[in-house]
């Protein structure tokens, strides 16, 4: 066992890990932060997506010991300080960007990474950026709409699926 | 996943030492290796993490060449090689999705030599040199068939050196679920001729297409390859596409890659 320390959503945390402890299980099993979901467990679906030092990564494919000392941000760190939903989260709710909600933590984290890089993406750029996040429910259209709305763009023209 | 020891060497010398024992294997971005271990298709006793080694990171350019550290992730190549070798940067920016590009590395991709991977086409199509801890390997000698390379047990890729062509383009027909290349073609025009490398298509992994190289060396235009065909005999056939379909795509993607090169 090796003790790993990192910063998760601004708080310094430590837990014992084996070499094979994945970042996803460090968060879920070690810290009880189950907002990060495990869908495929093979780096395909993006449900486990978190930010490591500001970059989007699939936490099911990174070992906790590899990111010792890093700044990690998860869905639990997305809401505003007063507990209200962040702009991106609120946009997902307003535009029905989720149905079962399983993919949503990864979608929100991916969207946040996109908007940090590109504050006013086009519809095409949103779809392209979210390629690594799979959703089995929504057909993606309302997710794309939510991300565009969160970026402050008018989505009233996006009534029906454009693609 | 079976248990193993994870080591994080700070230097290449330490990594080479850690790789010396039986059962040791390099870990780069883990985008291929970690899922493989979960499926128990690989069970190393020790993983030697390369991503924290500064000597294996970065993009540098000098004397008509671009050198990329083996542990440089695809997103960094896409950003940092753009000014020096735009065709290569564009290829890196098309690999997988943003999260895969933030972790996956050029060294991991070339060591794995997946028959549908993108970087093998860039390395072979550019006539790159694969630099390891012990030697330099020409791309023409490096790729030895599906998932097979010239690397010896314990050998570590440290960098990849690309001669920069006058023009280059890569176009892939992405398999929509995985975004790997159903067929991808990299075309590079040098002063002394054109190189064409095809990935995703052949049962023998990435290959050079000699007829297209000859035609394009005379006339670097999409028209020059119209009508050229590759035999379907050795092409991959699976649920995503038949051998004949892939053979057809080789011609189409080559013409598009030439247009992309401009
Ligand atoms: C969803 C998804 C989509 C993808 N799409 C594409 C795509 O479109 N195109 C594409 O080309 N690839 C794609 N990939 C593969 C991706 O590019 C991987 O990053 C790459 O194949 C492996 O690189 P890695 O750094 O993750 O290596 P790892 O998984 O860490 O290692 C792979 C192998 O290489 C060995 N190795 C790693 N580094 C070295 C080194 N320096 N020296 C010697 N051996 C080494 C390891 O021991 C292991 O055997 C995709 C992957 C995923 C998960
Ligand atoms: S659970 Fe990590 S990508 Fe699907
Ligand atoms: S809302 Fe159900 S998987 Fe996306």
Short mmCIF file of C-alpha atoms and ligand atoms in Angstrom, two decimals:
data_model
loop_
_atom_site.label_atom_id
_atom_site.label_comp_id
_atom_site.label_asym_id
_atom_site.label_seq_id
_atom_site.Cartn_x
_atom_site.Cartn_y
_atom_site.Cartn_z
CA UNK A 1 0.00 0.00 0.00
CA UNK A 2 1.19 3.47 -0.89
CA UNK A 3 -0.39 6.60 0.49
CA UNK A 4 -1.51 8.94 -2.29
CA UNK A 5 -2.30 12.59 -1.67
CA UNK A 6 -4.01 14.85 -4.17
CA UNK A 7 -6.32 17.84 -4.23
CA UNK A 8 -9.90 16.97 -5.09
CA UNK A 9 -12.28 19.89 -5.65
CA UNK A 10 -9.96 22.14 -3.68
CA UNK A 11 -9.55 19.83 -0.66
CA UNK A 12 -6.39 17.91 0.08
CA UNK A 13 -7.20 14.23 0.42
CA UNK A 14 -5.13 11.10 1.10
CA UNK A 15 -5.87 7.41 0.88
CA UNK A 16 -3.95 4.14 0.77
CA UNK A 17 -3.67 2.70 -2.72
CA UNK A 18 -2.32 -0.32 -4.51
CA UNK A 19 -0.52 0.13 -7.82
CA UNK A 20 -3.66 -1.05 -9.55
CA UNK A 21 -6.01 1.39 -7.81
CA UNK A 22 -7.60 3.43 -10.56
CA UNK A 23 -8.34 7.13 -10.10
CA UNK A 24 -12.03 6.25 -10.57
CA UNK A 25 -11.95 3.84 -7.64
CA UNK A 26 -9.82 6.20 -5.53
CA UNK A 27 -12.66 8.73 -5.93
CA UNK A 28 -15.61 6.35 -5.63
CA UNK A 29 -14.43 3.71 -3.16
CA UNK A 30 -11.70 5.65 -1.36
CA UNK A 31 -13.48 9.00 -0.97
CA UNK A 32 -17.10 7.90 -1.41
CA UNK A 33 -17.54 10.39 -4.25
CA UNK A 34 -19.82 8.37 -6.47
CA UNK A 35 -20.73 11.19 -8.85
CA UNK A 36 -17.99 9.96 -11.17
CA UNK A 37 -19.69 7.07 -12.96
CA UNK A 38 -18.21 3.88 -14.38
CA UNK A 39 -19.88 2.90 -17.64
CA UNK A 40 -17.60 0.88 -19.87
CA UNK A 41 -14.47 0.78 -17.66
CA UNK A 42 -12.40 0.63 -20.89
CA UNK A 43 -11.91 4.34 -21.78
CA UNK A 44 -14.66 4.37 -24.40
CA UNK A 45 -17.74 6.06 -22.87
CA UNK A 46 -16.55 9.09 -20.89
CA UNK A 47 -18.93 8.60 -17.92
CA UNK A 48 -15.88 8.67 -15.62
CA UNK A 49 -14.43 11.87 -17.07
CA UNK A 50 -12.80 14.23 -14.55
CA UNK A 51 -10.28 17.06 -14.84
CA UNK A 52 -6.67 16.44 -13.83
CA UNK A 53 -4.68 19.67 -13.66
CA UNK A 54 -7.35 21.26 -15.82
CA UNK A 55 -7.34 18.58 -18.50
CA UNK A 56 -10.19 16.17 -19.31
CA UNK A 57 -9.21 12.55 -18.61
CA UNK A 58 -11.06 9.28 -18.29
CA UNK A 59 -10.46 8.31 -14.67
CA UNK A 60 -11.04 4.60 -15.34
CA UNK A 61 -7.79 4.47 -17.30
CA UNK A 62 -5.44 6.35 -14.99
CA UNK A 63 -3.89 4.90 -11.84
CA UNK A 64 -4.27 6.99 -8.69
CA UNK A 65 -0.52 6.82 -8.04
CA UNK A 66 0.15 8.37 -11.45
CA UNK A 67 -1.72 11.53 -10.48
CA UNK A 68 -0.39 11.91 -6.93
CA UNK A 69 -0.10 15.61 -6.17
CA UNK A 70 -2.45 16.66 -8.96
CA UNK A 71 -5.44 19.00 -8.83
CA UNK A 72 -8.51 16.90 -9.59
CA UNK A 73 -11.98 18.25 -10.25
CA UNK A 74 -15.07 16.05 -10.30
CA UNK A 75 -18.78 16.61 -10.76
CA UNK A 76 -19.10 17.12 -6.98
CA UNK A 77 -17.00 20.25 -7.41
CA UNK A 78 -19.14 21.81 -10.13
CA UNK A 79 -21.98 23.43 -8.20
CA UNK A 80 -21.65 27.03 -7.02
CA UNK A 81 -20.36 27.70 -3.49
CA UNK A 82 -23.94 28.24 -2.20
CA UNK A 83 -24.99 24.83 -3.53
CA UNK A 84 -26.95 26.16 -6.51
CA UNK A 85 -26.31 24.60 -9.91
CA UNK A 86 -23.51 26.01 -12.06
CA UNK A 87 -24.38 27.56 -15.40
CA UNK A 88 -23.59 24.34 -17.28
CA UNK A 89 -25.56 22.14 -14.88
CA UNK A 90 -28.55 24.51 -14.97
CA UNK A 91 -28.45 24.50 -18.78
CA UNK A 92 -28.59 20.67 -18.80
CA UNK A 93 -31.69 20.87 -16.62
CA UNK A 94 -33.33 23.70 -18.59
CA UNK A 95 -32.78 22.05 -21.98
CA UNK A 96 -33.45 18.45 -20.93
CA UNK A 97 -29.83 17.47 -21.61
CA UNK A 98 -30.35 14.27 -19.64
CA UNK A 99 -32.81 11.45 -19.23
CA UNK A 100 -31.46 8.65 -17.03
CA UNK A 101 -28.53 10.86 -16.04
CA UNK A 102 -25.88 8.16 -16.16
CA UNK A 103 -23.70 9.93 -18.70
CA UNK A 104 -24.35 13.38 -17.25
CA UNK A 105 -21.39 13.79 -14.86
CA UNK A 106 -18.99 13.00 -17.71
CA UNK A 107 -20.92 15.20 -20.14
CA UNK A 108 -20.84 18.15 -17.74
CA UNK A 109 -17.10 17.71 -17.08
CA UNK A 110 -16.41 17.43 -20.81
CA UNK A 111 -18.54 20.49 -21.53
CA UNK A 112 -16.68 22.44 -18.83
CA UNK A 113 -13.33 21.47 -20.40
CA UNK A 114 -14.59 22.54 -23.82
CA UNK A 115 -15.91 25.91 -22.65
CA UNK A 116 -12.67 26.62 -20.79
CA UNK A 117 -10.78 26.14 -24.08
CA UNK A 118 -13.37 27.57 -26.41
CA UNK A 119 -15.95 29.83 -24.70
CA UNK A 120 -18.21 30.20 -27.79
CA UNK A 121 -18.09 26.90 -29.69
CA UNK A 122 -20.18 26.22 -32.79
CA UNK A 123 -22.67 23.35 -32.82
CA UNK A 124 -20.20 21.32 -34.86
CA UNK A 125 -17.39 22.01 -32.37
CA UNK A 126 -19.58 20.87 -29.47
CA UNK A 127 -20.50 17.62 -31.22
CA UNK A 128 -16.88 17.01 -32.17
CA UNK A 129 -15.58 17.70 -28.66
CA UNK A 130 -18.13 15.40 -27.03
CA UNK A 131 -17.21 12.44 -29.28
CA UNK A 132 -15.70 10.60 -26.33
CA UNK A 133 -18.89 10.85 -24.23
CA UNK A 134 -21.57 8.33 -25.05
CA UNK A 135 -25.23 8.80 -24.14
CA UNK A 136 -27.73 6.01 -24.64
CA UNK A 137 -30.83 8.09 -23.93
CA UNK A 138 -31.00 11.59 -25.32
CA UNK A 139 -29.83 11.27 -28.91
CA UNK A 140 -27.36 14.05 -27.98
CA UNK A 141 -29.39 16.89 -29.44
CA UNK A 142 -30.46 18.39 -26.13
CA UNK A 143 -26.99 17.92 -24.69
CA UNK A 144 -25.52 19.96 -27.54
CA UNK A 145 -28.25 22.54 -27.01
CA UNK A 146 -27.47 22.74 -23.28
CA UNK A 147 -23.76 23.26 -23.92
CA UNK A 148 -24.44 25.99 -26.49
CA UNK A 149 -26.89 27.65 -24.09
CA UNK A 150 -24.34 27.45 -21.27
CA UNK A 151 -21.92 29.32 -23.51
CA UNK A 152 -24.42 32.17 -23.65
CA UNK A 153 -25.56 31.54 -27.23
CA UNK A 154 -29.15 31.73 -28.44
CA UNK A 155 -30.48 28.20 -28.96
CA UNK A 156 -34.09 29.09 -29.74
CA UNK A 157 -33.53 28.11 -33.39
CA UNK A 158 -32.36 24.61 -32.44
CA UNK A 159 -35.85 23.21 -32.03
CA UNK A 160 -35.51 19.93 -33.87
CA UNK A 161 -32.53 17.65 -34.43
CA UNK A 162 -30.28 19.33 -36.98
CA UNK A 163 -28.11 16.28 -37.73
CA UNK B 1 -7.00 -6.59 -12.91
CA UNK B 2 -4.18 -8.63 -11.37
CA UNK B 3 -2.03 -6.82 -8.87
CA UNK B 4 1.34 -5.42 -9.93
CA UNK B 5 3.92 -2.95 -8.76
CA UNK B 6 3.75 0.56 -10.23
CA UNK B 7 7.01 2.46 -10.38
CA UNK B 8 7.46 6.09 -11.42
CA UNK B 9 11.08 6.66 -12.41
CA UNK B 10 12.24 10.27 -12.64
CA UNK B 11 14.81 9.69 -15.38
CA UNK B 12 15.27 7.55 -18.47
CA UNK B 13 18.23 5.80 -16.84
CA UNK B 14 16.04 4.71 -13.91
CA UNK B 15 13.31 3.60 -16.29
CA UNK B 16 15.72 1.45 -18.30
CA UNK B 17 16.89 -0.16 -15.06
CA UNK B 18 13.32 -0.79 -13.90
CA UNK B 19 12.51 -2.37 -17.27
CA UNK B 20 15.43 -4.80 -16.91
CA UNK B 21 13.57 -7.41 -14.86
CA UNK B 22 11.31 -10.11 -16.26
CA UNK B 23 7.66 -9.16 -16.16
CA UNK B 24 8.28 -5.41 -16.41
CA UNK B 25 6.35 -3.38 -18.98
CA UNK B 26 6.27 0.29 -19.95
CA UNK B 27 3.15 2.34 -19.11
CA UNK B 28 2.57 5.52 -21.09
CA UNK B 29 -0.93 7.01 -21.42
CA UNK B 30 -2.55 3.71 -20.48
CA UNK B 31 -5.33 4.21 -23.04
CA UNK B 32 -4.60 0.83 -24.58
CA UNK B 33 -2.69 -0.97 -21.87
CA UNK B 34 -5.08 -0.38 -18.93
CA UNK B 35 -8.15 -1.80 -20.72
CA UNK B 36 -5.99 -4.69 -21.95
CA UNK B 37 -4.94 -5.47 -18.38
CA UNK B 38 -8.54 -5.31 -17.17
CA UNK B 39 -9.39 -7.92 -19.79
CA UNK B 40 -6.44 -9.93 -18.46
CA UNK B 41 -4.87 -10.00 -21.89
CA UNK B 42 -1.74 -8.56 -20.26
CA UNK B 43 -0.56 -9.20 -16.71
CA UNK B 44 2.75 -7.43 -16.12
CA UNK B 45 4.33 -7.81 -12.68
CA UNK B 46 5.68 -4.30 -12.78
CA UNK B 47 4.54 -1.24 -14.70
CA UNK B 48 7.12 1.42 -15.39
CA UNK B 49 5.35 4.76 -15.83
CA UNK B 50 7.06 6.95 -18.42
CA UNK B 51 4.85 10.03 -18.38
CA UNK B 52 6.65 11.75 -15.51
CA UNK B 53 10.07 11.65 -17.19
CA UNK B 54 10.96 15.14 -18.45
CA UNK B 55 13.45 13.85 -21.07
CA UNK B 56 10.64 11.98 -22.81
CA UNK B 57 8.38 15.03 -23.13
CA UNK B 58 8.14 17.78 -25.70
CA UNK B 59 8.40 18.87 -29.31
CA UNK B 60 11.52 20.45 -30.79
CA UNK B 61 12.47 21.49 -34.31
CA UNK B 62 15.89 21.93 -35.92
CA UNK B 63 17.46 21.51 -39.37
CA UNK B 64 14.32 20.42 -41.19
CA UNK B 65 13.35 17.88 -38.55
CA UNK B 66 10.83 17.70 -35.76
CA UNK B 67 11.62 15.52 -32.76
CA UNK B 68 8.87 14.40 -30.43
CA UNK B 69 9.52 12.90 -27.01
CA UNK B 70 7.95 9.45 -26.74
CA UNK B 71 5.76 10.35 -23.76
CA UNK B 72 4.31 13.47 -25.39
CA UNK B 73 0.52 13.21 -25.49
CA UNK B 74 -1.47 13.62 -28.70
CA UNK B 75 -2.97 16.96 -27.56
CA UNK B 76 0.52 18.41 -27.03
CA UNK B 77 1.66 17.22 -30.47
CA UNK B 78 -1.46 18.75 -32.03
CA UNK B 79 -0.69 22.09 -30.34
CA UNK B 80 3.11 22.23 -30.33
CA UNK B 81 3.99 20.64 -33.69
CA UNK B 82 1.52 22.80 -35.64
CA UNK B 83 4.07 25.51 -36.43
CA UNK B 84 6.74 23.01 -37.52
CA UNK B 85 4.90 20.11 -39.16
CA UNK B 86 1.23 20.96 -39.68
CA UNK B 87 0.34 17.63 -41.33
CA UNK B 88 1.58 15.70 -38.30
CA UNK B 89 -0.14 18.05 -35.83
CA UNK B 90 -3.42 17.67 -37.74
CA UNK B 91 -3.15 13.86 -37.52
CA UNK B 92 -2.54 14.00 -33.76
CA UNK B 93 -5.60 16.24 -33.37
CA UNK B 94 -7.82 13.61 -35.02
CA UNK B 95 -6.89 10.72 -32.74
CA UNK B 96 -9.76 9.47 -30.57
CA UNK B 97 -11.42 12.18 -28.48
CA UNK B 98 -10.10 15.02 -26.28
CA UNK B 99 -9.63 12.86 -23.16
CA UNK B 100 -7.77 10.17 -25.13
CA UNK B 101 -5.57 12.88 -26.63
CA UNK B 102 -4.77 14.25 -23.16
CA UNK B 103 -3.33 10.88 -22.07
CA UNK B 104 -2.35 8.78 -25.11
CA UNK B 105 1.22 9.20 -26.33
CA UNK B 106 3.12 8.84 -29.59
CA UNK B 107 5.48 6.26 -28.07
CA UNK B 108 2.58 4.16 -26.81
CA UNK B 109 0.87 4.27 -30.16
CA UNK B 110 4.00 3.24 -32.09
CA UNK B 111 4.96 0.52 -29.58
CA UNK B 112 1.46 -0.92 -29.77
CA UNK B 113 1.30 -0.70 -33.60
CA UNK B 114 -2.44 -1.29 -33.78
CA UNK B 115 -3.26 -2.01 -37.45
CA UNK B 116 -5.87 0.79 -37.36
CA UNK B 117 -3.83 3.42 -35.49
CA UNK B 118 -2.98 6.81 -36.96
CA UNK B 119 0.64 7.48 -35.90
CA UNK B 120 2.10 4.46 -37.72
CA UNK B 121 0.92 6.08 -40.99
CA UNK B 122 2.66 9.35 -40.10
CA UNK B 123 5.89 7.63 -39.09
CA UNK B 124 6.07 5.39 -42.16
CA UNK B 125 4.73 8.07 -44.52
CA UNK B 126 7.32 10.59 -43.32
CA UNK B 127 10.22 8.14 -43.22
CA UNK B 128 10.66 8.92 -39.52
CA UNK B 129 13.27 7.46 -37.20
CA UNK B 130 12.16 5.68 -34.04
CA UNK B 131 14.76 6.48 -31.38
CA UNK B 132 15.10 4.03 -28.47
CA UNK B 133 17.33 3.80 -25.42
CA UNK B 134 19.72 1.64 -27.45
CA UNK B 135 19.47 2.57 -31.15
CA UNK B 136 17.81 4.41 -34.05
CA UNK B 137 15.33 2.41 -36.13
CA UNK B 138 14.16 3.57 -39.56
CA UNK B 139 10.36 3.44 -39.89
CA UNK B 140 10.80 1.18 -42.95
CA UNK B 141 12.40 -1.45 -40.65
CA UNK B 142 10.32 -0.77 -37.56
CA UNK B 143 6.80 -1.92 -38.48
CA UNK B 144 6.65 -5.71 -38.72
CA UNK B 145 2.97 -6.51 -39.08
CA UNK B 146 -0.13 -6.26 -36.90
CA UNK B 147 0.90 -5.35 -33.31
CA UNK B 148 4.49 -6.36 -34.20
CA UNK B 149 7.52 -4.06 -34.19
CA UNK B 150 11.31 -4.23 -34.20
CA UNK B 151 11.41 -3.39 -30.46
CA UNK B 152 13.25 -5.88 -28.26
CA UNK B 153 12.12 -6.97 -24.80
CA UNK B 154 12.62 -4.06 -22.38
CA UNK B 155 13.52 -1.55 -25.11
CA UNK B 156 12.02 1.92 -24.59
CA UNK B 157 11.13 4.35 -27.37
CA UNK B 158 12.55 7.70 -26.26
CA UNK B 159 11.68 9.92 -29.22
CA UNK B 160 10.50 9.98 -32.81
CA UNK B 161 12.36 12.10 -35.36
CA UNK B 162 10.42 13.28 -38.41
CA UNK B 163 11.99 14.83 -41.50
CA UNK B 164 9.61 17.68 -42.41
CA UNK B 165 8.21 17.31 -45.93
CA UNK B 166 7.30 20.16 -48.30
CA UNK B 167 3.65 19.17 -47.95
CA UNK B 168 1.77 16.43 -46.14
CA UNK B 169 -1.81 15.37 -45.51
CA UNK B 170 -3.63 12.67 -43.57
CA UNK B 171 -7.22 11.69 -44.11
CA UNK B 172 -8.95 8.84 -42.32
CA UNK B 173 -12.31 7.27 -42.80
CA UNK B 174 -13.06 6.98 -39.08
CA UNK B 175 -14.80 3.92 -37.74
CA UNK B 176 -17.63 5.85 -36.09
CA UNK B 177 -17.70 4.00 -32.76
CA UNK B 178 -13.97 3.89 -31.98
CA UNK B 179 -12.74 6.73 -34.24
CA UNK B 180 -9.76 4.54 -35.20
CA UNK B 181 -9.09 4.48 -38.95
CA UNK B 182 -11.23 2.11 -41.01
CA UNK B 183 -8.71 3.26 -43.59
CA UNK B 184 -6.33 6.17 -43.17
CA UNK B 185 -3.75 7.47 -45.65
CA UNK B 186 -0.77 9.72 -44.97
CA UNK B 187 0.86 11.38 -47.98
CA UNK B 188 4.14 13.33 -47.77
CA UNK B 189 5.90 15.16 -50.60
CA UNK B 190 9.65 15.56 -50.24
CA UNK B 191 12.10 17.16 -52.69
CA UNK B 192 13.17 13.69 -53.81
CA UNK B 193 9.76 12.02 -54.07
CA UNK B 194 6.46 11.23 -52.43
CA UNK B 195 5.73 8.68 -49.69
CA UNK B 196 2.29 7.17 -49.16
CA UNK B 197 1.47 5.11 -46.05
CA UNK B 198 -1.83 3.30 -45.48
CA UNK B 199 -3.21 2.28 -42.09
CA UNK B 200 -6.38 0.43 -41.06
CA UNK B 201 -6.56 -1.56 -44.26
CA UNK B 202 -4.11 -4.45 -44.28
CA UNK B 203 -3.84 -7.63 -42.25
CA UNK B 204 -0.11 -6.87 -42.19
CA UNK B 205 -0.55 -3.48 -40.55
CA UNK B 206 0.61 -0.16 -41.97
CA UNK B 207 2.17 -0.36 -45.47
CA UNK B 208 3.57 1.87 -48.22
CA UNK B 209 1.67 2.00 -51.48
CA UNK B 210 4.40 1.94 -54.14
CA UNK B 211 2.19 2.57 -57.21
CA UNK B 212 0.67 5.69 -55.70
CA UNK B 213 4.12 6.92 -54.62
CA UNK B 214 5.40 6.58 -58.20
CA UNK B 215 2.37 8.29 -59.70
CA UNK B 216 2.43 11.16 -57.18
CA UNK B 217 6.18 11.68 -57.49
CA UNK B 218 5.55 12.50 -61.19
CA UNK B 219 2.40 14.55 -60.64
CA UNK B 220 1.34 15.52 -57.10
CA UNK B 221 -2.38 15.79 -57.73
CA UNK B 222 -5.47 13.81 -56.77
CA UNK B 223 -5.97 13.02 -60.47
CA UNK B 224 -2.65 11.19 -60.56
CA UNK B 225 -4.03 8.41 -58.36
CA UNK B 226 -7.45 8.14 -60.03
CA UNK B 227 -7.88 4.61 -61.32
CA UNK B 228 -5.03 3.13 -59.23
CA UNK B 229 -6.19 0.17 -57.12
CA UNK B 230 -4.73 -2.04 -54.41
CA UNK B 231 -5.52 -5.77 -54.38
CA UNK B 232 -8.13 -6.79 -51.79
CA UNK B 233 -6.39 -10.11 -50.94
CA UNK B 234 -4.59 -8.96 -47.79
CA UNK B 235 -7.15 -6.41 -46.62
CA UNK B 236 -8.86 -6.63 -43.23
CA UNK B 237 -12.46 -7.85 -43.41
CA UNK B 238 -14.75 -7.39 -40.39
CA UNK B 239 -18.23 -6.19 -39.53
CA UNK B 240 -17.23 -2.61 -40.27
CA UNK B 241 -16.16 -3.26 -43.85
CA UNK B 242 -15.26 -6.00 -46.33
CA UNK B 243 -11.79 -6.42 -47.82
CA UNK B 244 -13.04 -5.02 -51.16
CA UNK B 245 -14.54 -1.99 -49.41
CA UNK B 246 -11.28 -1.26 -47.63
CA UNK B 247 -9.28 -1.68 -50.85
CA UNK B 248 -11.61 0.83 -52.51
CA UNK B 249 -11.26 3.26 -49.59
CA UNK B 250 -7.47 3.20 -49.95
CA UNK B 251 -7.77 4.89 -53.37
CA UNK B 252 -10.39 7.37 -52.18
CA UNK B 253 -8.50 8.33 -49.01
CA UNK B 254 -5.23 8.71 -50.93
CA UNK B 255 -6.82 11.23 -53.31
CA UNK B 256 -8.31 13.10 -50.35
CA UNK B 257 -4.98 13.12 -48.50
CA UNK B 258 -3.30 14.65 -51.55
CA UNK B 259 -5.97 17.36 -51.65
CA UNK B 260 -5.55 17.94 -47.90
CA UNK B 261 -1.78 18.35 -48.42
CA UNK B 262 -2.53 21.12 -50.97
C1 LIG C 1 -11.68 5.68 -27.19
C2 LIG C 1 -10.33 5.57 -27.85
C3 LIG C 1 -10.18 6.03 -29.16
C4 LIG C 1 -8.95 5.93 -29.80
N1 LIG C 1 -8.84 6.39 -31.08
C5 LIG C 1 -7.67 6.30 -31.72
C6 LIG C 1 -7.51 6.78 -33.05
O1 LIG C 1 -8.43 7.35 -33.65
N2 LIG C 1 -6.30 6.63 -33.65
C7 LIG C 1 -5.25 6.08 -33.00
O2 LIG C 1 -4.18 6.00 -33.58
N3 LIG C 1 -5.35 5.63 -31.74
C8 LIG C 1 -6.53 5.73 -31.09
N4 LIG C 1 -6.62 5.29 -29.79
C9 LIG C 1 -5.42 4.72 -29.15
C10 LIG C 1 -4.67 5.81 -28.40
O3 LIG C 1 -4.04 6.68 -29.32
C11 LIG C 1 -3.63 5.24 -27.43
O4 LIG C 1 -3.21 6.33 -26.73
C12 LIG C 1 -2.42 4.56 -28.02
O5 LIG C 1 -2.72 3.51 -28.87
C13 LIG C 1 -1.55 3.97 -26.93
O6 LIG C 1 -0.84 4.98 -26.34
P1 LIG C 1 -0.67 5.09 -24.78
O7 LIG C 1 0.28 6.20 -24.55
O8 LIG C 1 -2.00 5.20 -24.13
O9 LIG C 1 0.06 3.73 -24.44
P2 LIG C 1 -0.19 2.61 -23.32
O10 LIG C 1 -1.58 2.14 -23.38
O11 LIG C 1 0.33 3.09 -22.02
O12 LIG C 1 0.79 1.49 -23.86
C14 LIG C 1 0.55 0.80 -25.07
C15 LIG C 1 1.69 -0.20 -25.32
O13 LIG C 1 2.89 0.48 -25.64
C16 LIG C 1 3.95 0.15 -24.73
N5 LIG C 1 4.70 1.40 -24.57
C17 LIG C 1 4.18 2.62 -24.22
N6 LIG C 1 5.14 3.57 -24.30
C18 LIG C 1 6.28 2.96 -24.71
C19 LIG C 1 7.61 3.42 -24.98
N7 LIG C 1 7.94 4.72 -24.88
N8 LIG C 1 8.53 2.50 -25.36
C20 LIG C 1 8.19 1.19 -25.49
N9 LIG C 1 6.95 0.70 -25.26
C21 LIG C 1 6.00 1.57 -24.87
C22 LIG C 1 3.24 -0.36 -23.50
O14 LIG C 1 4.04 -1.24 -22.78
C23 LIG C 1 2.03 -1.06 -24.11
O15 LIG C 1 2.38 -2.33 -24.57
C24 LIG C 1 -7.84 5.36 -29.12
C25 LIG C 1 -7.98 4.90 -27.81
C26 LIG C 1 -9.21 5.00 -27.17
C27 LIG C 1 -9.32 4.51 -25.78
S1 LIG C 2 -16.02 4.26 -17.59
FE1 LIG C 2 -14.26 5.34 -18.11
S2 LIG C 2 -14.58 5.78 -20.19
FE2 LIG C 2 -16.27 4.51 -19.72
S1 LIG C 3 -29.02 10.41 -20.15
FE1 LIG C 3 -29.01 8.26 -20.06
S2 LIG C 3 -27.05 7.78 -20.88
FE2 LIG C 3 -27.20 9.88 -21.24
#
